[in-house]
Amino acid sequence: MTDSEETLANLSREERCFEPPADLAADANVKADAYDAAKADREGFWATQADRLDWATKWDQVLDWSNPPFAKWFVGGTLNASYNCVDRHVEAGRGDKVAIHWVGEPVTDGVADTRDITYAELKDEVSRAANALTALGIEAGDRVAIYMPMIPEAIIAMLACARIGAPHTVVFGGFSADALASRIEDCGAMVVITADGGYRRGTASPLKSAVDEARTKTDRVETVLVVRRTGQEVAWDDSVDVWWHDAVDTASTEHAPQAFDAEHPLYVMYTSGTTGKPKGILHTTGGYLTGSAYTHNAVFDLKPDDVYWCTADIGWVTGHSYIVYGPLANGVTQVVYEGTPDAPERGRWWHIIQDYKVTLFYTAPTAIRSFMKQGREIPDKFDLSSLRILGSVGESINPEAYIWYRTVIGGSGVDGRETPVVDTWWQTETGSVMISPLPGVTAGKPGSAMTAIPGIDADVVDDDGHSVPNGYGGYLVITSPWPSMLRTIWGDDDRYAETYWSRFRKEGFYFAGDGAKKDDDGDIWLLGRVDDVMNVSGHRLSTTEIESALVSHPKVAESAVVGANDPDTGQAVVAYVILREEFEAAAAADNAGIIKELSDHVRKEIGPIAKPRQIMIVPELPKTRSGKIMRRLLRDVAEGRTVGDTQTLADSSIMDLISAGQTTSTDD
Ligand code: ATP
Ligand code: MG
């Protein structure tokens, strides 16, 4: 392979590597032999994982792949997802175990608004809600939209839907009425479960009013079930609106869960929309629950006494797989937090970890980088020594952010402690983690998701679908079907086949849309979206590598890199950079100086080809509401176009700020 035909360049080198801690390795849930076992008999391996669940009827066939890309897993099996997440733990004598330590955002006179819910209590609540939904006329197969803050009722609502076989579609509470209406319309939801409002950044922000507005844009909705959370004023329409406390609190706690087919739809989740219009991803019951429960146990090495906390919102797939279905199927004790990391103070998350002695923590690189920006003095004030495994998901974690997470949050290196970081690669579409270290088996390399977990076959291939050799980059593909895979895009089988299975149709590979490389050991490094790859003088450069080089500079907290049209090189690298707070003032006084410093740094770290044509210091970056950087908008700015669709952007004023800054920035 010559340089000019490369699919994606491999520029950066990272030599640091952390072996699994010996005690963790000795007692790990999943050991190295699992990789071989899964390779030798993949379907047998998944059958063993499915046995983690309680099935009402055992399946006859593990996988039916006779009509690709439409898979059926655990054919002929029946089960109830809610029974698996709740009832069976109570029946096994663990009814008194806390399922959810819920923490509300408000703190009054130093006392937080909290609620502990045991598995027995959860069973009663879910049963009541299931009875209430049935009384409202919801039947198996009917869709229910959930538009709620992070309160226990959100989880109860999801499980109640699953219990009666009504697929839910959870819409993130920060989305607008328009976004809500389009999702209701797309999946045909007849009921919306919401709340009067929820607490975000110290204020009670309304939700019910957005549902009212959404109802003016779609006539699907027959009932709106409303939880009273904040007590704020809401408009009321007696013909559709029902209070949760009237319908649910009065319902019976007796509810016999009915078993559904393994392929019964469990939920529709819309992707976060980094690349464009969100897609309604359908997940079904048996395979999905198998995948989420197995990976949660394996990747977090879950033990009965662990206290787990995933900071995602239930409006994203991470909240579905790693707050609701995986952890609860595994009978975990977990923290669920309502608000933002900085309310009422910047150390709120660390305070919660200290209070509940959290052992397993799962968050996103965007959060880690924002804490890096603020400085380590904030987490250093808290006792975080209970933590034993740290997870990352959503974007590539830059090596520097990984090290910061491992040492500042994980306390690695202090008093002989080692707290591994697991960088988990997966998507809404994959349903559960595909590529990740196993903390007791795999060494950790900062910035690498390492290898596909046992049972998953992934590869990096070139344009022709051939596996690239170690040391090369290309397209990340999954080469065999897996239980928690999406079954289709809701209502659009053609778009499903086209979007994910047409790029490597001949080979039968699932194409994820991400670029990746294999290092000299064959370990996998995610390199960003293939749509974002830059072509500079015939070299195809990844955004992630250059961003990570910038973040490795001690003054930088976060960065986004895009390719802009260039008369000399085809495309040129344009970088947007957020500085760490302690360096902001000095940089403002000498803009040209800092820009030269950063530019030289990239040149030194990864080579002259990657040197940015332009670097801009910005106060914020455009992100989706799930915290992912939206590079396509920055490309519009870099190329002087009108900025494209900003519907999925968390804060649209950021684009105005960046566009305005564009004209005054200094070229180096
Ligand atoms: P859309 O498909 O609508 O553009 P989206 O892809 O952002 O939205 P998600 O399904 O939430 O929606 O995100 C999956 C994507 O997130 C992956 O394809 C990948 O680009 C990125 N990602 C997730 N985890 C990791 C990780 N550990 N390392 C690198 N990238 C990751
Ligand atoms: Mg995607």
PDB file of C-alpha atoms and ligand atoms in Angstrom, residues 270-279 281 316-318 365 392-397 423-430 435 447 449 500 512-514 526-529 544 624 626 628, ligand 1:
ATOM      1  CA  TYR A 270     -33.415   8.351  17.581  1.00  0.00           C
ATOM      2  CA  THR A 271     -29.669   8.850  16.974  1.00  0.00           C
ATOM      3  CA  SER A 272     -28.108  12.009  18.324  1.00  0.00           C
ATOM      4  CA  GLY A 273     -27.919  13.666  14.914  1.00  0.00           C
ATOM      5  CA  THR A 274     -24.238  14.529  14.604  1.00  0.00           C
ATOM      6  CA  THR A 275     -24.304  13.774  10.896  1.00  0.00           C
ATOM      7  CA  GLY A 276     -27.773  14.945   9.955  1.00  0.00           C
ATOM      8  CA  LYS A 277     -31.405  13.952  10.380  1.00  0.00           C
ATOM      9  CA  PRO A 278     -31.815  11.529  13.311  1.00  0.00           C
ATOM     10  CA  LYS A 279     -32.740   7.946  12.464  1.00  0.00           C
ATOM     11  CA  ILE A 281     -33.361   2.886  15.537  1.00  0.00           C
ATOM     12  CA  TRP A 316     -29.764   8.665  24.817  1.00  0.00           C
ATOM     13  CA  VAL A 317     -29.022   5.044  24.076  1.00  0.00           C
ATOM     14  CA  THR A 318     -26.403   5.007  26.842  1.00  0.00           C
ATOM     15  CA  PRO A 365     -15.145  12.655  27.066  1.00  0.00           C
ATOM     16  CA  SER A 392     -15.844   6.540  28.687  1.00  0.00           C
ATOM     17  CA  VAL A 393     -18.299   6.684  25.782  1.00  0.00           C
ATOM     18  CA  GLY A 394     -19.573   8.960  23.029  1.00  0.00           C
ATOM     19  CA  GLU A 395     -16.441  10.213  21.296  1.00  0.00           C
ATOM     20  CA  SER A 396     -12.779   9.296  21.173  1.00  0.00           C
ATOM     21  CA  ILE A 397     -11.151  10.078  24.460  1.00  0.00           C
ATOM     22  CA  ASP A 423     -12.913   3.366  26.448  1.00  0.00           C
ATOM     23  CA  THR A 424     -16.105   1.820  25.058  1.00  0.00           C
ATOM     24  CA  TRP A 425     -16.948   2.194  21.386  1.00  0.00           C
ATOM     25  CA  TRP A 426     -20.521   1.574  20.309  1.00  0.00           C
ATOM     26  CA  GLN A 427     -23.527   3.330  18.751  1.00  0.00           C
ATOM     27  CA  THR A 428     -27.278   3.706  19.103  1.00  0.00           C
ATOM     28  CA  GLU A 429     -27.406   1.143  16.313  1.00  0.00           C
ATOM     29  CA  THR A 430     -25.211  -1.460  18.011  1.00  0.00           C
ATOM     30  CA  ILE A 435     -15.093  -2.521  21.231  1.00  0.00           C
ATOM     31  CA  GLY A 447      -6.924   6.820  23.347  1.00  0.00           C
ATOM     32  CA  ALA A 449     -10.743   1.256  22.506  1.00  0.00           C
ATOM     33  CA  TYR A 500     -25.621   0.382   7.089  1.00  0.00           C
ATOM     34  CA  ALA A 512     -20.628   2.058  11.160  1.00  0.00           C
ATOM     35  CA  GLY A 513     -19.549   5.303   9.456  1.00  0.00           C
ATOM     36  CA  ASP A 514     -16.436   5.665  11.626  1.00  0.00           C
ATOM     37  CA  LEU A 526     -11.143   5.326  16.576  1.00  0.00           C
ATOM     38  CA  LEU A 527     -10.323   8.202  14.239  1.00  0.00           C
ATOM     39  CA  GLY A 528     -13.659  10.029  13.906  1.00  0.00           C
ATOM     40  CA  ARG A 529     -16.358  10.011  11.236  1.00  0.00           C
ATOM     41  CA  THR A 544      -9.186  12.757  16.100  1.00  0.00           C
ATOM     42  CA  THR A 624     -25.223  18.038  20.085  1.00  0.00           C
ATOM     43  CA  SER A 626     -25.516  14.623  24.024  1.00  0.00           C
ATOM     44  CA  LYS A 628     -20.689  15.477  20.719  1.00  0.00           C
TER      45      LYS A 628
HETATM   46  P1  ATP B   1     -26.098  10.386  14.001  1.00  0.00           P
HETATM   47  O1  ATP B   1     -25.895   8.940  13.635  1.00  0.00           O
HETATM   48  O2  ATP B   1     -27.514  10.831  13.957  1.00  0.00           O
HETATM   49  O3  ATP B   1     -25.164  11.312  13.308  1.00  0.00           O
HETATM   50  P2  ATP B   1     -24.528   9.872  16.372  1.00  0.00           P
HETATM   51  O4  ATP B   1     -23.784   8.882  15.541  1.00  0.00           O
HETATM   52  O5  ATP B   1     -23.740  10.934  17.063  1.00  0.00           O
HETATM   53  O6  ATP B   1     -25.720  10.528  15.549  1.00  0.00           O
HETATM   54  P3  ATP B   1     -24.799   7.975  18.527  1.00  0.00           P
HETATM   55  O7  ATP B   1     -25.331   6.663  18.111  1.00  0.00           O
HETATM   56  O8  ATP B   1     -25.177   8.447  19.881  1.00  0.00           O
HETATM   57  O9  ATP B   1     -25.294   9.090  17.528  1.00  0.00           O
HETATM   58  O10 ATP B   1     -23.222   7.972  18.506  1.00  0.00           O
HETATM   59  C1  ATP B   1     -22.425   6.942  17.984  1.00  0.00           C
HETATM   60  C2  ATP B   1     -21.123   7.507  17.496  1.00  0.00           C
HETATM   61  O11 ATP B   1     -20.389   8.087  18.582  1.00  0.00           O
HETATM   62  C3  ATP B   1     -20.165   6.494  16.921  1.00  0.00           C
HETATM   63  O12 ATP B   1     -20.467   6.195  15.587  1.00  0.00           O
HETATM   64  C4  ATP B   1     -18.828   7.212  17.082  1.00  0.00           C
HETATM   65  O13 ATP B   1     -18.624   8.150  16.042  1.00  0.00           O
HETATM   66  C5  ATP B   1     -18.991   7.946  18.381  1.00  0.00           C
HETATM   67  N1  ATP B   1     -18.419   7.173  19.506  1.00  0.00           N
HETATM   68  C6  ATP B   1     -19.082   6.555  20.491  1.00  0.00           C
HETATM   69  N2  ATP B   1     -18.240   5.991  21.380  1.00  0.00           N
HETATM   70  C7  ATP B   1     -16.989   6.239  20.934  1.00  0.00           C
HETATM   71  C8  ATP B   1     -15.669   5.914  21.403  1.00  0.00           C
HETATM   72  N3  ATP B   1     -15.474   5.228  22.526  1.00  0.00           N
HETATM   73  N4  ATP B   1     -14.615   6.349  20.661  1.00  0.00           N
HETATM   74  C9  ATP B   1     -14.801   7.059  19.529  1.00  0.00           C
HETATM   75  N5  ATP B   1     -16.007   7.406  19.054  1.00  0.00           N
HETATM   76  C10 ATP B   1     -17.097   7.001  19.734  1.00  0.00           C
END
